[in-house]
Short mmCIF file of C-alpha atoms in Angstrom, two decimals:
data_model
loop_
_atom_site.label_atom_id
_atom_site.label_comp_id
_atom_site.label_asym_id
_atom_site.label_seq_id
_atom_site.Cartn_x
_atom_site.Cartn_y
_atom_site.Cartn_z
CA UNK Y 54 109.55 86.41 67.47
CA UNK Y 55 108.51 86.57 63.59
CA UNK Y 56 108.80 90.03 61.61
CA UNK Y 57 104.95 89.85 59.72
CA UNK Y 58 104.73 92.44 57.28
CA UNK Y 59 102.82 94.20 59.42
CA UNK Y 60 105.29 94.50 61.59
CA UNK Y 61 107.85 95.58 59.48
CA UNK Y 62 105.61 98.60 58.09
CA UNK Y 63 105.02 99.09 61.73
CA UNK Y 64 108.87 99.29 61.98
CA UNK Y 65 109.38 101.50 59.26
CA UNK Y 66 106.60 103.90 60.40
CA UNK Y 67 106.14 104.21 64.05
CA UNK Y 68 109.33 104.71 66.07
CA UNK Y 69 109.47 108.44 65.36
CA UNK Y 70 105.36 108.72 66.36
CA UNK Y 71 105.89 106.39 69.24
CA UNK Y 72 108.57 108.83 70.76
CA UNK Y 73 106.47 111.58 70.49
CA UNK Y 74 103.28 110.34 71.93
CA UNK Y 75 106.15 108.75 75.11
CA UNK Y 76 107.10 112.28 75.45
CA UNK Y 77 104.04 113.89 75.42
CA UNK Y 78 102.07 111.45 77.48
CA UNK Y 79 105.01 111.90 79.69
CA UNK Y 80 104.83 115.68 79.73
CA UNK Y 81 101.40 115.47 80.17
CA UNK Y 82 102.14 113.26 83.45
CA UNK Y 83 104.43 115.76 84.71
CA UNK Y 84 102.22 118.66 84.08
CA UNK Y 85 99.64 116.64 85.73
CA UNK Y 86 101.59 116.43 89.00
CA UNK Y 87 103.14 118.55 89.21
CA UNK Y 88 99.58 121.00 89.74
CA UNK Y 89 98.62 118.39 92.18
CA UNK Y 90 102.00 118.75 93.40
CA UNK Y 91 101.56 122.02 96.42
CA UNK Y 92 97.98 120.62 97.46
CA UNK Y 93 99.44 117.52 98.82
CA UNK Y 94 97.86 116.20 101.17
CA UNK Y 95 94.48 117.66 101.47
CA UNK Y 96 91.55 117.19 99.79
CA UNK Y 97 91.93 114.53 96.65
CA UNK Y 98 91.01 116.03 93.00
CA UNK Y 99 87.82 116.64 91.31
CA UNK Y 100 89.50 113.87 89.05
CA UNK Y 101 90.08 111.22 91.78
CA UNK Y 102 86.54 112.01 93.11
CA UNK Y 103 84.77 111.52 89.83
CA UNK Y 104 86.75 108.18 88.73
CA UNK Y 105 85.85 106.79 92.04
CA UNK Y 106 82.33 107.26 91.57
CA UNK Y 107 82.81 106.03 88.59
CA UNK Y 108 84.77 102.98 89.38
CA UNK Y 109 82.33 102.07 91.88
CA UNK Y 110 79.79 99.80 91.15
CA UNK Y 111 82.64 97.37 89.48
CA UNK Y 112 84.57 97.25 92.78
CA UNK Y 113 80.95 97.07 94.81
CA UNK Y 114 80.42 93.80 92.89
CA UNK Y 115 84.11 92.49 91.97
CA UNK Y 116 84.22 93.14 96.33
CA UNK Y 117 80.61 91.20 96.17
CA UNK Y 118 81.90 87.81 94.39
CA UNK Y 119 85.81 88.22 96.02
CA UNK Y 120 83.78 87.26 99.20
CA UNK Y 121 81.42 85.24 98.15
CA UNK Y 122 84.82 83.34 96.66
CA UNK Y 123 86.37 83.37 99.66
CA UNK Y 124 83.39 82.73 102.02
CA UNK Y 125 82.76 79.52 99.46
CA UNK Y 126 87.31 78.20 99.84
CA UNK Y 127 86.80 78.85 103.54
CA UNK Y 128 83.76 76.45 103.86
CA UNK Y 129 85.98 74.06 101.76
CA UNK Y 130 88.46 73.96 104.09
CA UNK Y 131 86.65 74.27 107.20
CA UNK Y 132 84.59 70.56 106.25
CA UNK Y 133 87.97 69.45 105.94
CA UNK Y 134 89.19 70.65 109.11
CA UNK Y 135 86.03 69.83 111.23
CA UNK Y 136 86.77 66.23 112.59
CA UNK Y 137 90.07 67.41 114.10
CA UNK Y 138 88.48 70.44 115.63
CA UNK Y 139 85.88 68.49 116.50
CA UNK Y 140 88.44 66.10 118.70
CA UNK Y 141 90.40 69.24 119.55
CA UNK Y 142 87.52 71.03 120.60
CA UNK Y 143 86.27 68.36 123.29
CA UNK Y 144 89.92 68.31 124.91
CA UNK Y 145 89.22 72.24 124.95
CA UNK Y 146 86.18 71.79 126.68
CA UNK Y 147 86.89 69.63 130.04
CA UNK Y 148 89.84 72.34 130.60
CA UNK Y 149 87.62 75.24 129.83
CA UNK Y 150 84.68 73.77 132.37
CA UNK Y 151 87.63 73.89 135.03
CA UNK Y 152 89.00 77.05 133.69
CA UNK Y 153 85.11 78.72 134.06
CA UNK Y 154 84.91 79.18 137.77
CA UNK Y 155 88.21 80.80 138.29
CA UNK Y 156 87.41 83.36 134.99
CA UNK Y 157 83.71 84.29 136.11
CA UNK Y 158 85.57 85.87 138.84
CA UNK Y 159 88.48 87.82 136.94
CA UNK Y 160 85.55 88.63 134.32
CA UNK Y 161 83.69 90.30 137.31
CA UNK Y 162 86.26 92.62 137.78
CA UNK Y 163 87.67 93.33 134.30
CA UNK Y 164 84.23 94.27 133.44
CA UNK Y 165 84.38 97.26 136.56
CA UNK Y 166 88.35 97.93 135.28
CA UNK Y 167 86.48 97.95 131.62
CA UNK Y 168 84.61 101.05 133.03
CA UNK Y 169 86.26 102.76 134.79
CA UNK Y 170 89.02 102.59 131.20
CA UNK Y 171 86.06 103.77 128.99
CA UNK Y 172 85.32 106.68 130.81
CA UNK Y 173 88.17 107.99 130.93
CA UNK Y 174 89.06 107.58 127.78
CA UNK Y 175 88.01 110.53 124.90
CA UNK Y 176 86.02 107.97 123.15
CA UNK Y 177 86.13 108.66 118.84
CA UNK Y 178 82.16 108.63 117.02
CA UNK Y 179 81.54 106.05 115.07
CA UNK Y 180 80.46 106.83 111.48
CA UNK Y 181 79.49 103.64 110.39
CA UNK Y 182 81.07 100.65 108.81
CA UNK Y 183 83.26 100.57 105.03
CA UNK Y 184 83.88 96.76 103.46
CA UNK Y 185 87.40 97.20 101.84
CA UNK Y 186 87.59 96.89 98.05
CA UNK Y 187 91.11 97.07 97.38
CA UNK Y 188 94.50 97.25 99.55
CA UNK Y 189 97.75 98.28 97.02
CA UNK Y 190 101.65 98.17 98.40
CA UNK Y 191 103.26 100.34 95.73
CA UNK Y 192 107.14 101.10 96.73
CA UNK Y 193 105.97 102.13 100.12
CA UNK Y 194 102.97 103.87 99.53
CA UNK Y 195 100.09 102.01 101.11
CA UNK Y 196 96.52 102.92 99.92
CA UNK Y 197 93.45 101.00 101.08
CA UNK Y 198 89.99 101.80 98.61
CA UNK Y 199 86.92 101.46 101.16
CA UNK Y 200 83.28 101.28 100.03
CA UNK Y 201 81.64 103.98 101.80
CA UNK Y 202 81.80 107.19 100.51
CA UNK Y 203 80.17 110.84 101.02
CA UNK Y 204 76.39 109.82 100.95
CA UNK Y 205 77.47 107.49 104.09
CA UNK Y 206 78.72 110.54 106.15
CA UNK Y 207 82.42 110.06 105.05
CA UNK Y 208 84.62 112.94 104.38
CA UNK Y 209 88.00 113.41 103.55
CA UNK Y 210 90.20 113.62 106.76
CA UNK Y 211 87.60 110.40 108.57
CA UNK Y 212 90.18 108.25 110.58
CA UNK Y 213 89.67 104.50 110.08
CA UNK Y 214 90.00 101.81 112.68
CA UNK Y 215 89.68 97.99 113.64
CA UNK Y 216 88.95 97.29 116.98
CA UNK Y 217 92.44 95.77 117.48
CA UNK Y 218 93.64 99.78 116.85
CA UNK Y 219 93.91 102.69 114.09
CA UNK Y 220 94.30 101.45 110.70
CA UNK Y 221 94.40 105.28 108.91
CA UNK Y 222 92.58 107.87 107.37
CA UNK Y 223 90.01 108.86 104.76
CA UNK Y 224 91.64 110.95 101.90
CA UNK Y 225 89.74 110.86 98.62
CA UNK Y 226 86.24 110.62 98.83
CA UNK Y 227 83.78 109.22 96.18
CA UNK Y 228 79.86 109.37 96.75
CA UNK Y 229 80.00 105.15 97.25
CA UNK Y 230 83.56 104.78 97.96
CA UNK Y 231 86.58 106.21 99.42
CA UNK Y 232 90.23 106.52 99.72
CA UNK Y 233 92.65 105.64 102.21
CA UNK Y 234 96.13 106.32 103.55
CA UNK Y 235 97.14 103.70 105.86
CA UNK Y 236 99.06 104.45 108.66
CA UNK Y 237 102.23 102.31 107.15
CA UNK Y 238 102.35 104.31 104.11
CA UNK Y 239 105.30 105.82 103.83
CA UNK Y 240 104.29 109.32 103.79
CA UNK Y 241 102.08 108.89 106.65
CA UNK Y 242 102.47 110.25 110.55
CA UNK Y 243 100.23 110.38 113.77
CA UNK Y 244 100.84 111.90 116.91
CA UNK Y 245 101.40 108.91 119.47
CA UNK Y 246 101.75 108.64 123.26
CA UNK Y 247 103.35 105.83 124.89
CA UNK Y 248 100.32 104.39 127.13
CA UNK Y 249 102.88 103.10 130.25
CA UNK Y 250 104.97 106.15 130.19
CA UNK Y 251 103.10 108.99 128.78
CA UNK Y 252 105.71 110.49 126.72
CA UNK Y 253 104.40 111.71 123.14
CA UNK Y 254 105.84 111.43 120.19
CA UNK Y 255 105.26 111.45 116.27
CA UNK Y 256 104.72 107.39 114.88
CA UNK Y 257 105.74 106.84 110.90
CA UNK Y 258 105.31 104.55 108.61
CA UNK Y 259 108.50 102.70 106.99
CA UNK Y 260 106.26 101.51 104.29
CA UNK Y 261 107.43 97.86 105.08
CA UNK Y 262 104.44 97.45 106.90
CA UNK Y 263 106.08 98.16 110.73
CA UNK Y 264 106.04 102.02 112.24
CA UNK Y 265 108.34 103.83 113.85
CA UNK Y 266 108.29 106.00 116.74
CA UNK Y 267 110.25 109.25 116.63
CA UNK Y 268 111.07 112.23 118.82
CA UNK Y 269 111.78 110.53 122.15
CA UNK Y 270 114.57 111.10 124.34
CA UNK Y 271 117.26 108.93 125.28
CA UNK Y 272 116.03 109.13 129.11
CA UNK Y 273 113.37 107.28 128.22
CA UNK Y 274 111.79 104.49 130.31
CA UNK Y 275 110.24 102.95 127.12
CA UNK Y 276 110.35 98.84 127.31
CA UNK Y 277 109.85 96.67 124.18
CA UNK Y 278 105.95 95.89 124.72
CA UNK Y 279 104.67 98.42 125.71
CA UNK Y 280 101.73 99.62 123.82
CA UNK Y 281 101.44 102.89 121.58
CA UNK Y 282 98.15 104.70 121.59
CA UNK Y 283 97.06 108.12 119.49
CA UNK Y 284 98.15 111.27 120.93
CA UNK Y 285 95.23 113.29 119.47
CA UNK Y 286 97.67 116.32 119.09
CA UNK Y 287 97.89 116.69 115.05
CA UNK Y 288 94.05 116.91 114.98
CA UNK Y 289 93.27 114.38 112.64
CA UNK Y 290 93.37 111.22 114.95
CA UNK Y 291 91.32 111.55 118.05
CA UNK Y 292 93.15 110.31 121.48
CA UNK Y 293 93.14 106.89 123.15
CA UNK Y 294 92.74 104.90 120.26
CA UNK Y 295 95.43 102.18 120.18
CA UNK Y 296 98.21 101.96 117.75
CA UNK Y 297 100.71 99.27 118.15
CA UNK Y 298 103.29 97.73 120.30
CA UNK Y 299 106.99 98.40 120.90
CA UNK Y 300 108.92 96.01 119.15
CA UNK Y 301 112.52 97.18 119.60
CA UNK Y 302 114.52 99.69 121.10
CA UNK Y 303 117.67 101.36 120.16
CA UNK Y 304 120.06 104.04 120.84
CA UNK Y 305 121.26 105.84 118.11
CA UNK Y 306 123.57 108.46 117.97
CA UNK Y 307 121.34 111.68 118.29
CA UNK Y 308 119.57 112.53 121.24
CA UNK Y 309 116.48 110.34 120.46
CA UNK Y 310 115.97 106.80 120.75
CA UNK Y 311 114.66 104.58 117.38
CA UNK Y 312 111.93 102.58 118.50
CA UNK Y 313 110.35 100.00 116.03
CA UNK Y 314 106.15 99.90 116.51
CA UNK Y 315 104.85 96.64 115.63
CA UNK Y 316 100.61 97.82 114.46
CA UNK Y 317 98.09 96.40 116.09
CA UNK Y 318 95.83 96.16 113.30
CA UNK Y 319 96.79 93.18 110.88
CA UNK Y 320 96.51 95.18 107.81
CA UNK Y 321 97.29 92.12 105.48
CA UNK Y 322 93.92 90.98 106.61
CA UNK Y 323 91.59 93.32 106.62
CA UNK Y 324 87.92 92.86 105.35
CA UNK Y 325 86.11 95.63 107.41
CA UNK Y 326 86.84 99.02 108.65
CA UNK Y 327 85.57 101.66 111.35
CA UNK Y 328 85.09 105.49 109.41
CA UNK Y 329 85.45 107.75 112.82
CA UNK Y 330 83.74 111.01 112.50
CA UNK Y 331 86.81 113.32 111.19
CA UNK Y 332 88.73 115.62 114.37
CA UNK Y 333 87.00 119.54 114.15
CA UNK Y 334 90.33 120.62 113.07
CA UNK Y 335 90.01 118.92 110.17
CA UNK Y 336 86.22 120.13 109.37
CA UNK Y 337 86.95 123.61 110.37
CA UNK Y 338 90.25 123.99 108.34
CA UNK Y 339 88.92 125.52 104.32
CA UNK Y 340 91.55 123.04 103.02
CA UNK Y 341 89.62 119.31 104.49
CA UNK Y 342 91.59 117.05 105.83
CA UNK Y 343 95.61 118.08 106.59
CA UNK Y 344 98.44 116.51 105.46
CA UNK Y 345 99.68 112.83 107.30
CA UNK Y 346 102.55 114.79 109.06
CA UNK Y 347 101.17 116.70 112.29
CA UNK A 155 94.24 97.66 68.19
CA UNK A 156 90.19 97.65 68.27
CA UNK A 157 89.15 99.82 70.87
CA UNK A 158 86.07 97.55 71.76
CA UNK A 159 89.81 95.01 73.06
CA UNK A 160 91.16 97.87 74.86
CA UNK A 161 88.31 98.31 76.78
CA UNK A 162 88.02 94.58 77.54
CA UNK A 163 91.20 94.40 78.87
CA UNK A 164 90.74 97.74 80.83
CA UNK A 165 87.62 96.22 82.39
CA UNK A 166 89.21 92.51 82.93
CA UNK A 167 92.44 93.85 84.44
CA UNK A 168 90.55 96.92 86.97
CA UNK A 169 87.92 93.53 88.06
CA UNK A 170 90.90 91.53 88.64
CA UNK A 171 93.03 93.92 90.31
CA UNK A 172 89.68 94.69 92.76
CA UNK A 173 88.98 91.11 93.29
CA UNK A 174 92.63 90.01 94.24
CA UNK A 175 93.08 93.39 96.10
CA UNK A 176 89.46 93.02 97.86
CA UNK A 177 90.42 89.63 99.10
CA UNK A 178 91.82 88.11 102.50
CA UNK A 179 94.13 85.94 100.16
CA UNK A 180 95.45 89.30 98.64
CA UNK A 181 99.13 88.80 99.84
CA UNK A 182 99.07 84.89 98.53
CA UNK A 183 99.50 86.09 94.97
CA UNK A 184 99.23 89.67 94.48
CA UNK A 185 99.94 90.43 90.18
CA UNK A 186 100.05 93.57 88.71
CA UNK A 187 96.73 93.03 86.40
CA UNK A 188 97.13 96.45 84.69
CA UNK A 189 101.11 96.28 84.10
CA UNK A 190 99.96 92.69 82.69
CA UNK A 191 97.37 94.63 80.56
CA UNK A 192 99.77 97.30 79.14
CA UNK A 193 102.35 94.17 77.83
CA UNK A 194 99.55 92.33 76.46
CA UNK A 195 99.08 95.54 74.03
CA UNK A 196 102.75 96.53 73.95
CA UNK A 197 103.28 93.00 72.16
CA UNK A 198 101.24 94.13 69.32
CA UNK A 199 104.43 96.41 68.54
CA UNK A 200 102.33 99.55 68.16
CA UNK A 201 104.26 101.72 70.55
CA UNK A 202 101.75 104.31 70.16
CA UNK A 203 98.63 102.50 71.25
CA UNK A 204 101.08 101.31 74.03
CA UNK A 205 101.79 104.61 75.43
CA UNK A 206 98.82 105.01 75.65
CA UNK A 207 97.21 102.57 76.99
CA UNK A 208 99.74 102.27 79.60
CA UNK A 209 99.31 106.35 80.52
CA UNK A 210 95.67 105.55 80.92
CA UNK A 211 95.59 101.87 82.93
CA UNK A 212 98.30 103.85 84.99
CA UNK A 213 95.70 107.00 85.79
CA UNK A 214 92.90 104.22 86.49
CA UNK A 215 95.20 102.77 88.42
CA UNK A 216 96.59 106.12 90.64
CA UNK A 217 92.90 107.10 91.14
CA UNK A 218 92.19 104.02 92.72
CA UNK A 219 95.59 103.95 94.56
CA UNK A 220 97.71 106.23 94.41
CA UNK A 221 98.14 110.15 95.88
CA UNK A 222 98.46 111.69 93.26
CA UNK A 223 97.14 111.29 89.53
CA UNK A 224 99.94 110.93 87.13
CA UNK A 225 102.80 108.87 89.23
CA UNK A 226 101.64 105.15 88.03
CA UNK A 227 101.22 106.42 84.32
CA UNK A 228 104.49 107.78 83.58
CA UNK A 229 105.38 105.00 84.85
CA UNK A 230 103.20 102.38 83.07
CA UNK A 231 103.39 104.77 79.81
CA UNK A 232 107.32 104.51 79.52
CA UNK A 233 107.63 100.95 80.27
CA UNK A 234 104.60 100.14 77.19
CA UNK A 235 106.86 102.16 74.90
CA UNK A 236 110.16 99.65 76.15
CA UNK A 237 108.57 96.44 75.85
CA UNK A 238 106.76 97.52 72.87
CA UNK A 239 110.15 98.44 71.42
CA UNK A 240 111.57 94.94 72.58
CA UNK A 241 108.48 93.14 70.94
CA UNK A 242 109.14 95.13 67.57
CA UNK A 243 112.92 95.37 67.81
CA UNK A 244 114.64 91.98 69.91
CA UNK A 245 114.45 88.60 68.12
CA UNK A 246 113.19 87.04 71.96
CA UNK A 247 110.04 85.23 72.89
CA UNK A 248 109.15 82.58 74.70
CA UNK A 249 108.06 81.56 77.81
CA UNK A 250 111.04 82.75 80.33
CA UNK A 251 111.43 85.58 78.43
CA UNK A 252 108.42 86.62 78.60
CA UNK A 253 108.09 86.53 82.52
CA UNK A 254 111.54 87.83 82.97
CA UNK A 255 110.68 90.86 81.40
CA UNK A 256 107.26 91.09 83.02
CA UNK A 257 109.34 90.89 86.40
CA UNK A 258 111.87 93.83 85.88
CA UNK A 259 108.85 95.77 84.73
CA UNK A 260 107.23 95.19 87.74
CA UNK A 261 110.33 96.07 89.36
CA UNK A 262 111.34 99.09 87.08
CA UNK A 263 107.46 100.52 87.70
CA UNK A 264 107.75 100.38 91.23
CA UNK A 265 111.25 102.02 91.02
CA UNK A 266 109.89 104.76 89.30
CA UNK A 267 107.15 105.25 91.72
CA UNK A 268 109.27 105.48 94.12
CA UNK A 269 111.81 108.06 92.68
CA UNK A 270 108.79 110.05 91.76
CA UNK A 271 107.11 109.87 95.22
CA UNK A 272 110.27 111.02 96.37
CA UNK A 273 110.60 113.78 94.53
CA UNK A 274 106.90 115.25 94.53
CA UNK A 275 105.86 114.01 98.00
CA UNK A 276 109.22 113.97 100.15
CA UNK A 277 108.48 110.50 100.66
CA UNK A 278 110.66 108.05 102.20
CA UNK A 279 112.18 105.26 98.46
CA UNK A 280 111.02 102.16 99.57
CA UNK A 281 112.96 100.07 96.89
CA UNK A 282 112.55 96.51 96.05
CA UNK A 283 111.09 95.27 99.50
CA UNK A 284 109.42 91.72 100.41
CA UNK A 285 106.11 93.14 98.85
CA UNK A 286 108.13 94.32 95.51
CA UNK A 287 109.92 91.63 94.75
CA UNK A 288 107.08 88.80 95.51
CA UNK A 289 104.65 91.35 93.22
CA UNK A 290 107.19 91.23 89.61
CA UNK A 291 107.84 87.24 90.88
CA UNK A 292 103.94 87.03 90.57
CA UNK A 293 103.78 89.12 87.79
CA UNK A 294 106.31 87.91 85.65
CA UNK A 295 104.85 83.87 86.93
CA UNK A 296 101.24 84.85 85.26
CA UNK A 297 102.61 86.58 82.46
CA UNK A 298 104.86 83.43 81.28
CA UNK A 299 101.88 81.14 82.62
CA UNK A 300 99.33 83.09 79.46
CA UNK A 301 101.97 83.37 76.89
CA UNK A 302 102.28 79.88 77.53
CA UNK A 303 98.49 79.25 77.02
CA UNK A 304 99.47 81.46 73.93
CA UNK A 305 101.64 79.24 72.19
CA UNK A 306 100.19 76.22 72.92
CA UNK A 307 99.35 74.28 70.26
CA UNK A 308 95.58 73.96 71.41
CA UNK A 309 94.18 72.82 68.31
CA UNK A 310 96.30 69.68 67.41
CA UNK A 311 96.18 68.90 71.38
CA UNK A 312 92.41 69.16 70.66
CA UNK A 313 92.22 67.31 67.40
CA UNK A 314 95.07 64.40 69.17
CA UNK A 315 92.89 63.67 71.73
CA UNK A 316 90.10 63.66 69.88
CA UNK A 317 91.20 60.82 67.74
CA UNK A 318 93.19 58.81 71.13
CA UNK A 319 88.58 58.51 72.27
CA UNK A 320 87.89 57.41 68.76
CA UNK A 321 90.02 54.09 68.81
#
């Protein structure tokens, strides 16, 4: 790196001023952070809402380009894969024909089962779908920017999900885009229920892409592979939406089991999410959405 | 640094961040575009501009993806200052040094945010996760490639190429 005359001038004049500006900026950041800290977990700040609204056109445009590029990449890859896939499909088709007869009988049975299950479960109200514009994972804090805002009926506290399972909840709402906290965020939590045994606990994100199910006693009959669903006891998430499956169960020294859960939703592959209607507890509370910790 | 250039850098960084973050392939090359933009400004050696730019882009990043406004602003302002000082006072350069400095800066950014989140949100400290290390590597490598492109003698290369084609 060369020392030009302008650099030497800067070396002589700027350090003290730079230090002062750094100190002022850091103090400013601390003041902003301190001002927000007591209200954490509630509705996002007005400034955040403004910035989200301001960034909406750029975010939407970039998202459209991103989707077009992804589509083009997929198409190109698809051409190269088409020939081998065609051969494979022909072989598979013959096998599928044989399975078809058996499947028809099973389909009839599963249709009846599904109707029963659907009637028994409390179905959450879907407000609409939203594209995922950005997923950020920094130091265990995982969030998503989604392309739907107050104009689409999204409010702070609305749960978001995909067909595989629960994804998280909206925390800040702009006019056309919103920010959501993902369930795998290190500070996110939800009331959860083991579908097989019926025991309830609290599922928490570990910030590394998995979840931990707490408050399940050591007397539980939980097993690896057991499905975990939302319990609807936290006033945020509706009951009966899939969260994941138990990946491992270990007996710690305390009264509770240490249960690791693999999320049902593939968080790294999210492209669109369903926005659900918020729980009545969220809409009735004066502060809007409550903290993720039940 | 001219304000027009600052505006272009902020817009480009935001666009790149949204382009990569909104794609299904986001985990393949998860660079920190805001940090790269801060490093570009800090490279000029003006610590005042670097701190203000780092703070501004960090605030924008917070608004887009963080629970509290100011966590990334704090981290990037501090990193901008350190990078500006390094650029001004330490005789270092070259592709490897720039790449390593940016990778270290990315890790430092994550560490500062983790510490602030732990203090203010009582969030568990998640340091040096797989994603964090991969982002540091991607950011460092991207910075190194940009530095290589910057110092490459394009004029000579173009002239040699032109002469070769004339022969």
